[in-house]
Amino acid sequence: MTRKTTRELERLWLVGNWKMWPDTAARARRDAQRFASANFPRVSHLSFAVAPPYPFLGLVRAVLPRRWVLAAQDPGDPDPEGEETGRVSFAMLRSAGVRLVIVGHSEVRARGTPDALIARQVSGALGGGCEVVLCVGETERDGAHDRFAFVRKQVLTAVSSVRPNALPLLRVAYEPVWAIGSRARATPEPSDVHEMALWIKKVLAERYGARAALATPVLYGGSVHPENARAFARDGGIHGFLVGRASRDPKEFAAIAEALISGVADRAAFTH
Ligand code: PGA
């Protein structure tokens, strides 16, 4: 096996979704400082992002190193044309330092966010120059393979207004709802994740062709922690993780980063 140059290495993403943590500005500043001084692997093919709660975006940006990407958890209903109480535009997010937006998280979908709004959020964010992590995934663990039709519809609806030239800014996170958060009932096998990652690319290929679809990274999310991350990275066919709980502890998040790098390296060694 020949050593790969940085350009040939597969690009990887590690995105932390802090949800409603931490609960005060003082704690957000202190936690961002802990992240800034922790020992994260410095490899140029891995991008890190964290999505703190909205009120703390600015202060987290001010503390985190520049190489970290600041992410927003959900863009709500941005209406760049109008003046509406409580809304935030992509231009505002961009000027606050946000470069990535998480769209369609199952917790947001569960609150009744319609597919049409998710599609507007995706095209609006991409049009506004943000990267997007689009979350998709079935609600129940199913033995009947209904999940493939379900995820296909989620993907195709969400990208319905996305032009091919915006696709390089899109990442899709496969997050089976039954595997997410403290109420998770189980986690999928890496081979199940691999099957779904291939399916998502096949679905994207229907609209954008195989080349663009294959280049679209698929991440996995749902109870990722340092012990299971390497197997998902090696055998799950994915290019990164969207992490909830374990992204709040810099040591755990750094250990997931190491596991992601080594799991993908194992995979590359196996296939070359
Ligand atoms: P979890 O959350 O890692 O805590 O399961 C994942 C998510 O909600 O995206």
PDB file of C-alpha atoms and ligand atoms in Angstrom:
ATOM      1  CA  MET A   1       0.000   0.000   0.000  1.00  0.00           C
ATOM      2  CA  THR A   2       1.365   3.405  -0.908  1.00  0.00           C
ATOM      3  CA  ARG A   3       1.059   6.338   1.483  1.00  0.00           C
ATOM      4  CA  LYS A   4      -1.741   8.675   0.522  1.00  0.00           C
ATOM      5  CA  THR A   5      -1.199  12.378   0.062  1.00  0.00           C
ATOM      6  CA  THR A   6      -3.480  14.747   1.982  1.00  0.00           C
ATOM      7  CA  ARG A   7      -5.389  15.496  -1.221  1.00  0.00           C
ATOM      8  CA  GLU A   8      -6.173  11.828  -1.777  1.00  0.00           C
ATOM      9  CA  LEU A   9      -7.391  11.217   1.779  1.00  0.00           C
ATOM     10  CA  GLU A  10     -11.137  11.024   2.143  1.00  0.00           C
ATOM     11  CA  ARG A  11     -12.579  14.228   3.604  1.00  0.00           C
ATOM     12  CA  LEU A  12     -14.199  13.670   6.986  1.00  0.00           C
ATOM     13  CA  TRP A  13     -16.637  15.646   9.144  1.00  0.00           C
ATOM     14  CA  LEU A  14     -17.288  15.567  12.852  1.00  0.00           C
ATOM     15  CA  VAL A  15     -20.258  17.664  13.915  1.00  0.00           C
ATOM     16  CA  GLY A  16     -21.306  18.158  17.538  1.00  0.00           C
ATOM     17  CA  ASN A  17     -24.927  19.010  18.225  1.00  0.00           C
ATOM     18  CA  TRP A  18     -25.060  20.505  21.718  1.00  0.00           C
ATOM     19  CA  LYS A  19     -28.867  20.810  21.670  1.00  0.00           C
ATOM     20  CA  MET A  20     -29.879  22.719  24.870  1.00  0.00           C
ATOM     21  CA  TRP A  21     -26.499  22.423  26.519  1.00  0.00           C
ATOM     22  CA  PRO A  22     -24.977  24.348  28.268  1.00  0.00           C
ATOM     23  CA  ASP A  23     -27.655  26.320  30.048  1.00  0.00           C
ATOM     24  CA  THR A  24     -25.939  29.638  30.792  1.00  0.00           C
ATOM     25  CA  ALA A  25     -23.661  32.029  28.926  1.00  0.00           C
ATOM     26  CA  ALA A  26     -20.960  31.652  31.589  1.00  0.00           C
ATOM     27  CA  ARG A  27     -20.951  27.876  31.175  1.00  0.00           C
ATOM     28  CA  ALA A  28     -20.972  28.173  27.365  1.00  0.00           C
ATOM     29  CA  ARG A  29     -17.839  30.349  27.520  1.00  0.00           C
ATOM     30  CA  ARG A  30     -16.119  27.997  29.946  1.00  0.00           C
ATOM     31  CA  ASP A  31     -17.022  24.906  27.896  1.00  0.00           C
ATOM     32  CA  ALA A  32     -15.889  26.500  24.632  1.00  0.00           C
ATOM     33  CA  GLN A  33     -12.569  27.241  26.374  1.00  0.00           C
ATOM     34  CA  ARG A  34     -12.287  23.577  27.385  1.00  0.00           C
ATOM     35  CA  PHE A  35     -12.762  22.627  23.735  1.00  0.00           C
ATOM     36  CA  ALA A  36     -10.255  25.222  22.591  1.00  0.00           C
ATOM     37  CA  SER A  37      -7.554  23.863  24.898  1.00  0.00           C
ATOM     38  CA  ALA A  38      -8.300  20.124  24.469  1.00  0.00           C
ATOM     39  CA  ASN A  39      -6.153  17.831  22.436  1.00  0.00           C
ATOM     40  CA  PHE A  40      -7.954  17.312  19.126  1.00  0.00           C
ATOM     41  CA  PRO A  41      -6.188  15.549  16.258  1.00  0.00           C
ATOM     42  CA  ARG A  42      -4.823  18.059  13.753  1.00  0.00           C
ATOM     43  CA  VAL A  43      -5.231  16.484  10.363  1.00  0.00           C
ATOM     44  CA  SER A  44      -6.264  18.616   7.456  1.00  0.00           C
ATOM     45  CA  HIS A  45      -8.774  16.098   6.043  1.00  0.00           C
ATOM     46  CA  LEU A  46     -10.999  16.236   9.162  1.00  0.00           C
ATOM     47  CA  SER A  47     -13.288  19.230   9.727  1.00  0.00           C
ATOM     48  CA  PHE A  48     -14.776  19.900  13.159  1.00  0.00           C
ATOM     49  CA  ALA A  49     -18.023  21.721  13.817  1.00  0.00           C
ATOM     50  CA  VAL A  50     -20.088  22.439  16.909  1.00  0.00           C
ATOM     51  CA  ALA A  51     -23.657  23.681  17.100  1.00  0.00           C
ATOM     52  CA  PRO A  52     -24.264  25.489  20.398  1.00  0.00           C
ATOM     53  CA  PRO A  53     -27.654  26.937  21.377  1.00  0.00           C
ATOM     54  CA  TYR A  54     -28.539  30.108  19.429  1.00  0.00           C
ATOM     55  CA  PRO A  55     -27.925  32.654  22.204  1.00  0.00           C
ATOM     56  CA  PHE A  56     -24.345  31.418  22.641  1.00  0.00           C
ATOM     57  CA  LEU A  57     -23.267  31.323  18.969  1.00  0.00           C
ATOM     58  CA  GLY A  58     -21.283  34.551  19.185  1.00  0.00           C
ATOM     59  CA  LEU A  59     -19.473  33.831  22.398  1.00  0.00           C
ATOM     60  CA  VAL A  60     -18.582  30.274  21.347  1.00  0.00           C
ATOM     61  CA  ARG A  61     -17.273  31.641  18.025  1.00  0.00           C
ATOM     62  CA  ALA A  62     -15.119  34.125  19.906  1.00  0.00           C
ATOM     63  CA  VAL A  63     -13.456  31.381  21.963  1.00  0.00           C
ATOM     64  CA  LEU A  64     -13.139  28.457  19.529  1.00  0.00           C
ATOM     65  CA  PRO A  65     -10.081  28.244  17.276  1.00  0.00           C
ATOM     66  CA  ARG A  66     -10.669  29.506  13.723  1.00  0.00           C
ATOM     67  CA  ARG A  67     -10.296  26.026  12.275  1.00  0.00           C
ATOM     68  CA  TRP A  68     -13.508  24.953  14.032  1.00  0.00           C
ATOM     69  CA  VAL A  69     -16.704  25.506  12.074  1.00  0.00           C
ATOM     70  CA  LEU A  70     -19.569  27.168  13.916  1.00  0.00           C
ATOM     71  CA  ALA A  71     -22.918  25.491  13.214  1.00  0.00           C
ATOM     72  CA  ALA A  72     -26.557  26.373  13.879  1.00  0.00           C
ATOM     73  CA  GLN A  73     -28.881  23.637  15.088  1.00  0.00           C
ATOM     74  CA  ASP A  74     -31.935  24.560  13.062  1.00  0.00           C
ATOM     75  CA  PRO A  75     -32.663  27.628  10.935  1.00  0.00           C
ATOM     76  CA  GLY A  76     -36.339  27.885  11.939  1.00  0.00           C
ATOM     77  CA  ASP A  77     -38.332  29.616   9.227  1.00  0.00           C
ATOM     78  CA  PRO A  78     -35.947  32.118   7.719  1.00  0.00           C
ATOM     79  CA  ASP A  79     -37.604  34.759   5.643  1.00  0.00           C
ATOM     80  CA  PRO A  80     -34.878  36.919   4.185  1.00  0.00           C
ATOM     81  CA  GLU A  81     -37.376  39.169   2.402  1.00  0.00           C
ATOM     82  CA  GLY A  82     -39.496  40.044   5.368  1.00  0.00           C
ATOM     83  CA  GLU A  83     -39.477  41.583   8.821  1.00  0.00           C
ATOM     84  CA  GLU A  84     -40.935  39.029  11.173  1.00  0.00           C
ATOM     85  CA  THR A  85     -40.672  38.813  14.941  1.00  0.00           C
ATOM     86  CA  GLY A  86     -38.495  35.984  16.157  1.00  0.00           C
ATOM     87  CA  ARG A  87     -37.031  35.015  12.801  1.00  0.00           C
ATOM     88  CA  VAL A  88     -33.402  34.823  11.862  1.00  0.00           C
ATOM     89  CA  SER A  89     -32.104  35.065   8.298  1.00  0.00           C
ATOM     90  CA  PHE A  90     -29.207  33.140   6.801  1.00  0.00           C
ATOM     91  CA  ALA A  91     -27.437  36.451   6.248  1.00  0.00           C
ATOM     92  CA  MET A  92     -27.566  37.053  10.034  1.00  0.00           C
ATOM     93  CA  LEU A  93     -26.298  33.555  10.752  1.00  0.00           C
ATOM     94  CA  ARG A  94     -23.466  34.026   8.283  1.00  0.00           C
ATOM     95  CA  SER A  95     -22.467  37.304   9.816  1.00  0.00           C
ATOM     96  CA  ALA A  96     -22.464  35.699  13.286  1.00  0.00           C
ATOM     97  CA  GLY A  97     -19.859  33.256  11.955  1.00  0.00           C
ATOM     98  CA  VAL A  98     -22.141  30.297  11.180  1.00  0.00           C
ATOM     99  CA  ARG A  99     -20.884  28.218   8.267  1.00  0.00           C
ATOM    100  CA  LEU A 100     -23.000  25.091   8.661  1.00  0.00           C
ATOM    101  CA  VAL A 101     -26.652  24.490   9.439  1.00  0.00           C
ATOM    102  CA  ILE A 102     -28.244  21.285  10.728  1.00  0.00           C
ATOM    103  CA  VAL A 103     -31.591  20.797   8.981  1.00  0.00           C
ATOM    104  CA  GLY A 104     -34.363  18.247   9.503  1.00  0.00           C
ATOM    105  CA  HIS A 105     -33.181  16.830  12.825  1.00  0.00           C
ATOM    106  CA  SER A 106     -35.720  14.268  14.015  1.00  0.00           C
ATOM    107  CA  GLU A 107     -36.433  16.281  17.179  1.00  0.00           C
ATOM    108  CA  VAL A 108     -37.367  19.236  14.970  1.00  0.00           C
ATOM    109  CA  ARG A 109     -39.418  17.043  12.617  1.00  0.00           C
ATOM    110  CA  ALA A 110     -41.213  15.570  15.648  1.00  0.00           C
ATOM    111  CA  ARG A 111     -42.430  19.069  16.537  1.00  0.00           C
ATOM    112  CA  GLY A 112     -44.317  19.085  13.261  1.00  0.00           C
ATOM    113  CA  THR A 113     -41.898  20.875  10.910  1.00  0.00           C
ATOM    114  CA  PRO A 114     -43.378  20.163   7.477  1.00  0.00           C
ATOM    115  CA  ASP A 115     -41.340  18.680   4.635  1.00  0.00           C
ATOM    116  CA  ALA A 116     -41.917  21.816   2.553  1.00  0.00           C
ATOM    117  CA  LEU A 117     -40.237  23.964   5.221  1.00  0.00           C
ATOM    118  CA  ILE A 118     -37.307  21.545   5.459  1.00  0.00           C
ATOM    119  CA  ALA A 119     -36.895  21.822   1.682  1.00  0.00           C
ATOM    120  CA  ARG A 120     -36.905  25.653   1.958  1.00  0.00           C
ATOM    121  CA  GLN A 121     -34.381  25.537   4.797  1.00  0.00           C
ATOM    122  CA  VAL A 122     -32.034  23.335   2.754  1.00  0.00           C
ATOM    123  CA  SER A 123     -32.176  25.451  -0.394  1.00  0.00           C
ATOM    124  CA  GLY A 124     -32.103  28.702   1.597  1.00  0.00           C
ATOM    125  CA  ALA A 125     -29.049  27.685   3.598  1.00  0.00           C
ATOM    126  CA  LEU A 126     -27.170  26.446   0.541  1.00  0.00           C
ATOM    127  CA  GLY A 127     -28.183  29.548  -1.409  1.00  0.00           C
ATOM    128  CA  GLY A 128     -26.930  31.651   1.504  1.00  0.00           C
ATOM    129  CA  GLY A 129     -23.522  29.992   1.275  1.00  0.00           C
ATOM    130  CA  CYS A 130     -23.837  27.718   4.330  1.00  0.00           C
ATOM    131  CA  GLU A 131     -22.998  24.042   4.355  1.00  0.00           C
ATOM    132  CA  VAL A 132     -25.955  21.863   5.320  1.00  0.00           C
ATOM    133  CA  VAL A 133     -26.175  18.660   7.312  1.00  0.00           C
ATOM    134  CA  LEU A 134     -29.536  17.217   6.303  1.00  0.00           C
ATOM    135  CA  CYS A 135     -30.791  14.649   8.824  1.00  0.00           C
ATOM    136  CA  VAL A 136     -32.870  11.724   7.616  1.00  0.00           C
ATOM    137  CA  GLY A 137     -33.832   8.436   9.212  1.00  0.00           C
ATOM    138  CA  GLU A 138     -36.715   6.138   9.983  1.00  0.00           C
ATOM    139  CA  THR A 139     -38.650   6.427  13.224  1.00  0.00           C
ATOM    140  CA  GLU A 140     -39.011   2.745  14.043  1.00  0.00           C
ATOM    141  CA  ARG A 141     -36.669  -0.129  13.680  1.00  0.00           C
ATOM    142  CA  ASP A 142     -38.250  -2.131  10.892  1.00  0.00           C
ATOM    143  CA  GLY A 143     -37.617  -5.594   9.633  1.00  0.00           C
ATOM    144  CA  ALA A 144     -39.700  -5.041   6.514  1.00  0.00           C
ATOM    145  CA  HIS A 145     -37.326  -2.608   4.780  1.00  0.00           C
ATOM    146  CA  ASP A 146     -39.912   0.168   4.765  1.00  0.00           C
ATOM    147  CA  ARG A 147     -37.105   2.435   5.924  1.00  0.00           C
ATOM    148  CA  PHE A 148     -35.644   2.610   2.429  1.00  0.00           C
ATOM    149  CA  ALA A 149     -38.797   4.099   0.898  1.00  0.00           C
ATOM    150  CA  PHE A 150     -39.144   6.403   3.919  1.00  0.00           C
ATOM    151  CA  VAL A 151     -35.607   7.755   3.699  1.00  0.00           C
ATOM    152  CA  ARG A 152     -35.841   8.060  -0.100  1.00  0.00           C
ATOM    153  CA  LYS A 153     -38.860  10.337   0.273  1.00  0.00           C
ATOM    154  CA  GLN A 154     -37.162  12.407   2.992  1.00  0.00           C
ATOM    155  CA  VAL A 155     -34.072  12.926   0.842  1.00  0.00           C
ATOM    156  CA  LEU A 156     -35.868  13.702  -2.425  1.00  0.00           C
ATOM    157  CA  THR A 157     -38.309  16.113  -0.766  1.00  0.00           C
ATOM    158  CA  ALA A 158     -35.560  17.965   1.070  1.00  0.00           C
ATOM    159  CA  VAL A 159     -33.421  18.474  -2.050  1.00  0.00           C
ATOM    160  CA  SER A 160     -36.329  19.262  -4.371  1.00  0.00           C
ATOM    161  CA  SER A 161     -35.122  22.856  -4.909  1.00  0.00           C
ATOM    162  CA  VAL A 162     -31.383  22.219  -4.693  1.00  0.00           C
ATOM    163  CA  ARG A 163     -29.516  22.917  -7.910  1.00  0.00           C
ATOM    164  CA  PRO A 164     -26.642  20.604  -8.882  1.00  0.00           C
ATOM    165  CA  ASN A 165     -24.062  23.367  -8.371  1.00  0.00           C
ATOM    166  CA  ALA A 166     -25.065  23.633  -4.670  1.00  0.00           C
ATOM    167  CA  LEU A 167     -24.714  19.909  -3.985  1.00  0.00           C
ATOM    168  CA  PRO A 168     -21.040  20.070  -2.896  1.00  0.00           C
ATOM    169  CA  LEU A 169     -22.200  21.992   0.208  1.00  0.00           C
ATOM    170  CA  LEU A 170     -24.634  19.237   1.243  1.00  0.00           C
ATOM    171  CA  ARG A 171     -23.897  16.429   3.709  1.00  0.00           C
ATOM    172  CA  VAL A 172     -26.588  13.914   4.641  1.00  0.00           C
ATOM    173  CA  ALA A 173     -26.692  12.473   8.164  1.00  0.00           C
ATOM    174  CA  TYR A 174     -28.386   9.104   8.522  1.00  0.00           C
ATOM    175  CA  GLU A 175     -29.907   9.216  11.982  1.00  0.00           C
ATOM    176  CA  PRO A 176     -32.321   6.375  12.735  1.00  0.00           C
ATOM    177  CA  VAL A 177     -34.616   7.984  15.293  1.00  0.00           C
ATOM    178  CA  TRP A 178     -34.725   4.871  17.498  1.00  0.00           C
ATOM    179  CA  ALA A 179     -30.946   5.149  18.008  1.00  0.00           C
ATOM    180  CA  ILE A 180     -30.815   8.821  19.050  1.00  0.00           C
ATOM    181  CA  GLY A 181     -30.479  10.402  22.466  1.00  0.00           C
ATOM    182  CA  SER A 182     -30.941   9.135  25.987  1.00  0.00           C
ATOM    183  CA  ARG A 183     -34.131   7.314  24.973  1.00  0.00           C
ATOM    184  CA  ALA A 184     -32.275   5.286  22.315  1.00  0.00           C
ATOM    185  CA  ARG A 185     -33.447   1.691  22.248  1.00  0.00           C
ATOM    186  CA  ALA A 186     -30.478   0.275  20.303  1.00  0.00           C
ATOM    187  CA  THR A 187     -27.875   1.199  17.720  1.00  0.00           C
ATOM    188  CA  PRO A 188     -27.763  -0.167  14.182  1.00  0.00           C
ATOM    189  CA  GLU A 189     -25.040  -2.508  12.999  1.00  0.00           C
ATOM    190  CA  PRO A 190     -22.302  -0.815  10.948  1.00  0.00           C
ATOM    191  CA  SER A 191     -23.412  -2.975   7.989  1.00  0.00           C
ATOM    192  CA  ASP A 192     -26.953  -1.519   8.271  1.00  0.00           C
ATOM    193  CA  VAL A 193     -25.488   1.976   8.225  1.00  0.00           C
ATOM    194  CA  HIS A 194     -23.390   1.060   5.194  1.00  0.00           C
ATOM    195  CA  GLU A 195     -26.452  -0.201   3.346  1.00  0.00           C
ATOM    196  CA  MET A 196     -28.326   3.022   4.074  1.00  0.00           C
ATOM    197  CA  ALA A 197     -25.341   5.223   3.127  1.00  0.00           C
ATOM    198  CA  LEU A 198     -25.247   3.493  -0.279  1.00  0.00           C
ATOM    199  CA  TRP A 199     -29.012   3.851  -0.621  1.00  0.00           C
ATOM    200  CA  ILE A 200     -28.862   7.590   0.102  1.00  0.00           C
ATOM    201  CA  LYS A 201     -26.243   7.998  -2.632  1.00  0.00           C
ATOM    202  CA  LYS A 202     -28.360   5.917  -5.023  1.00  0.00           C
ATOM    203  CA  VAL A 203     -31.359   8.145  -4.293  1.00  0.00           C
ATOM    204  CA  LEU A 204     -29.287  11.294  -4.870  1.00  0.00           C
ATOM    205  CA  ALA A 205     -28.025   9.768  -8.118  1.00  0.00           C
ATOM    206  CA  GLU A 206     -31.621   9.656  -9.420  1.00  0.00           C
ATOM    207  CA  ARG A 207     -31.587  13.447  -9.391  1.00  0.00           C
ATOM    208  CA  TYR A 208     -27.961  14.498  -9.757  1.00  0.00           C
ATOM    209  CA  GLY A 209     -26.243  11.583 -11.492  1.00  0.00           C
ATOM    210  CA  ALA A 210     -23.860   9.050 -10.010  1.00  0.00           C
ATOM    211  CA  ARG A 211     -20.752  11.211  -9.924  1.00  0.00           C
ATOM    212  CA  ALA A 212     -22.248  14.028  -7.842  1.00  0.00           C
ATOM    213  CA  ALA A 213     -24.121  11.566  -5.631  1.00  0.00           C
ATOM    214  CA  LEU A 214     -21.033   9.521  -4.844  1.00  0.00           C
ATOM    215  CA  ALA A 215     -19.195  12.702  -3.882  1.00  0.00           C
ATOM    216  CA  THR A 216     -21.896  13.675  -1.341  1.00  0.00           C
ATOM    217  CA  PRO A 217     -20.732  12.683   2.143  1.00  0.00           C
ATOM    218  CA  VAL A 218     -23.039  10.635   4.329  1.00  0.00           C
ATOM    219  CA  LEU A 219     -22.544  10.917   8.100  1.00  0.00           C
ATOM    220  CA  TYR A 220     -23.966   8.694  10.796  1.00  0.00           C
ATOM    221  CA  GLY A 221     -25.656   9.919  13.990  1.00  0.00           C
ATOM    222  CA  GLY A 222     -27.278   8.115  16.894  1.00  0.00           C
ATOM    223  CA  SER A 223     -25.522   7.249  20.171  1.00  0.00           C
ATOM    224  CA  VAL A 224     -22.034   7.575  18.693  1.00  0.00           C
ATOM    225  CA  HIS A 225     -19.388   7.287  21.410  1.00  0.00           C
ATOM    226  CA  PRO A 226     -15.658   6.568  21.521  1.00  0.00           C
ATOM    227  CA  GLU A 227     -16.180   2.797  21.768  1.00  0.00           C
ATOM    228  CA  ASN A 228     -18.429   2.307  18.733  1.00  0.00           C
ATOM    229  CA  ALA A 229     -17.077   5.065  16.465  1.00  0.00           C
ATOM    230  CA  ARG A 230     -14.225   3.077  14.952  1.00  0.00           C
ATOM    231  CA  ALA A 231     -16.469   0.231  13.796  1.00  0.00           C
ATOM    232  CA  PHE A 232     -18.958   2.664  12.228  1.00  0.00           C
ATOM    233  CA  ALA A 233     -16.098   4.474  10.479  1.00  0.00           C
ATOM    234  CA  ARG A 234     -14.506   1.259   9.234  1.00  0.00           C
ATOM    235  CA  ASP A 235     -17.607  -0.694   8.196  1.00  0.00           C
ATOM    236  CA  GLY A 236     -20.400   1.880   7.936  1.00  0.00           C
ATOM    237  CA  GLY A 237     -19.407   3.459   4.593  1.00  0.00           C
ATOM    238  CA  ILE A 238     -19.699   6.933   6.127  1.00  0.00           C
ATOM    239  CA  HIS A 239     -17.538  10.062   6.154  1.00  0.00           C
ATOM    240  CA  GLY A 240     -18.165  11.360   9.622  1.00  0.00           C
ATOM    241  CA  PHE A 241     -20.543  11.655  12.525  1.00  0.00           C
ATOM    242  CA  LEU A 242     -23.235  13.897  13.906  1.00  0.00           C
ATOM    243  CA  VAL A 243     -22.840  13.490  17.653  1.00  0.00           C
ATOM    244  CA  GLY A 244     -25.201  14.600  20.409  1.00  0.00           C
ATOM    245  CA  ARG A 245     -24.398  13.681  24.015  1.00  0.00           C
ATOM    246  CA  ALA A 246     -20.767  12.664  23.490  1.00  0.00           C
ATOM    247  CA  SER A 247     -19.984  15.977  21.775  1.00  0.00           C
ATOM    248  CA  ARG A 248     -20.316  17.855  25.072  1.00  0.00           C
ATOM    249  CA  ASP A 249     -17.181  16.414  26.581  1.00  0.00           C
ATOM    250  CA  PRO A 250     -14.020  17.480  24.739  1.00  0.00           C
ATOM    251  CA  LYS A 251     -12.205  14.281  25.739  1.00  0.00           C
ATOM    252  CA  GLU A 252     -14.961  12.047  24.360  1.00  0.00           C
ATOM    253  CA  PHE A 253     -15.346  14.167  21.243  1.00  0.00           C
ATOM    254  CA  ALA A 254     -11.584  14.027  20.622  1.00  0.00           C
ATOM    255  CA  ALA A 255     -11.615  10.241  21.142  1.00  0.00           C
ATOM    256  CA  ILE A 256     -14.410   9.962  18.544  1.00  0.00           C
ATOM    257  CA  ALA A 257     -12.286  12.045  16.163  1.00  0.00           C
ATOM    258  CA  GLU A 258      -9.341   9.657  16.626  1.00  0.00           C
ATOM    259  CA  ALA A 259     -11.632   6.649  16.120  1.00  0.00           C
ATOM    260  CA  LEU A 260     -13.056   8.208  12.950  1.00  0.00           C
ATOM    261  CA  ILE A 261      -9.598   8.795  11.506  1.00  0.00           C
ATOM    262  CA  SER A 262      -8.354   5.303  12.326  1.00  0.00           C
ATOM    263  CA  GLY A 263     -11.569   3.555  11.260  1.00  0.00           C
ATOM    264  CA  VAL A 264     -11.465   5.246   7.850  1.00  0.00           C
ATOM    265  CA  ALA A 265      -7.743   4.420   7.557  1.00  0.00           C
ATOM    266  CA  ASP A 266      -8.540   0.729   8.289  1.00  0.00           C
ATOM    267  CA  ARG A 267     -11.164   0.827   5.559  1.00  0.00           C
ATOM    268  CA  ALA A 268      -8.741   2.409   3.084  1.00  0.00           C
ATOM    269  CA  ALA A 269      -6.082  -0.201   3.931  1.00  0.00           C
ATOM    270  CA  PHE A 270      -8.613  -2.948   3.312  1.00  0.00           C
ATOM    271  CA  THR A 271      -9.778  -1.631  -0.061  1.00  0.00           C
ATOM    272  CA  HIS A 272      -6.367  -0.753  -1.547  1.00  0.00           C
TER     273      HIS A 272
HETATM  274  P1  PGA B   1     -26.907  11.300  20.412  1.00  0.00           P
HETATM  275  O1  PGA B   1     -27.664  12.405  19.535  1.00  0.00           O
HETATM  276  O2  PGA B   1     -25.488  11.203  19.892  1.00  0.00           O
HETATM  277  O3  PGA B   1     -26.981  11.828  21.808  1.00  0.00           O
HETATM  278  O4  PGA B   1     -27.664  10.018  20.233  1.00  0.00           O
HETATM  279  C1  PGA B   1     -27.509  12.438  18.145  1.00  0.00           C
HETATM  280  C2  PGA B   1     -28.374  13.518  17.546  1.00  0.00           C
HETATM  281  O5  PGA B   1     -29.400  13.882  18.145  1.00  0.00           O
HETATM  282  O6  PGA B   1     -28.071  14.036  16.461  1.00  0.00           O
END
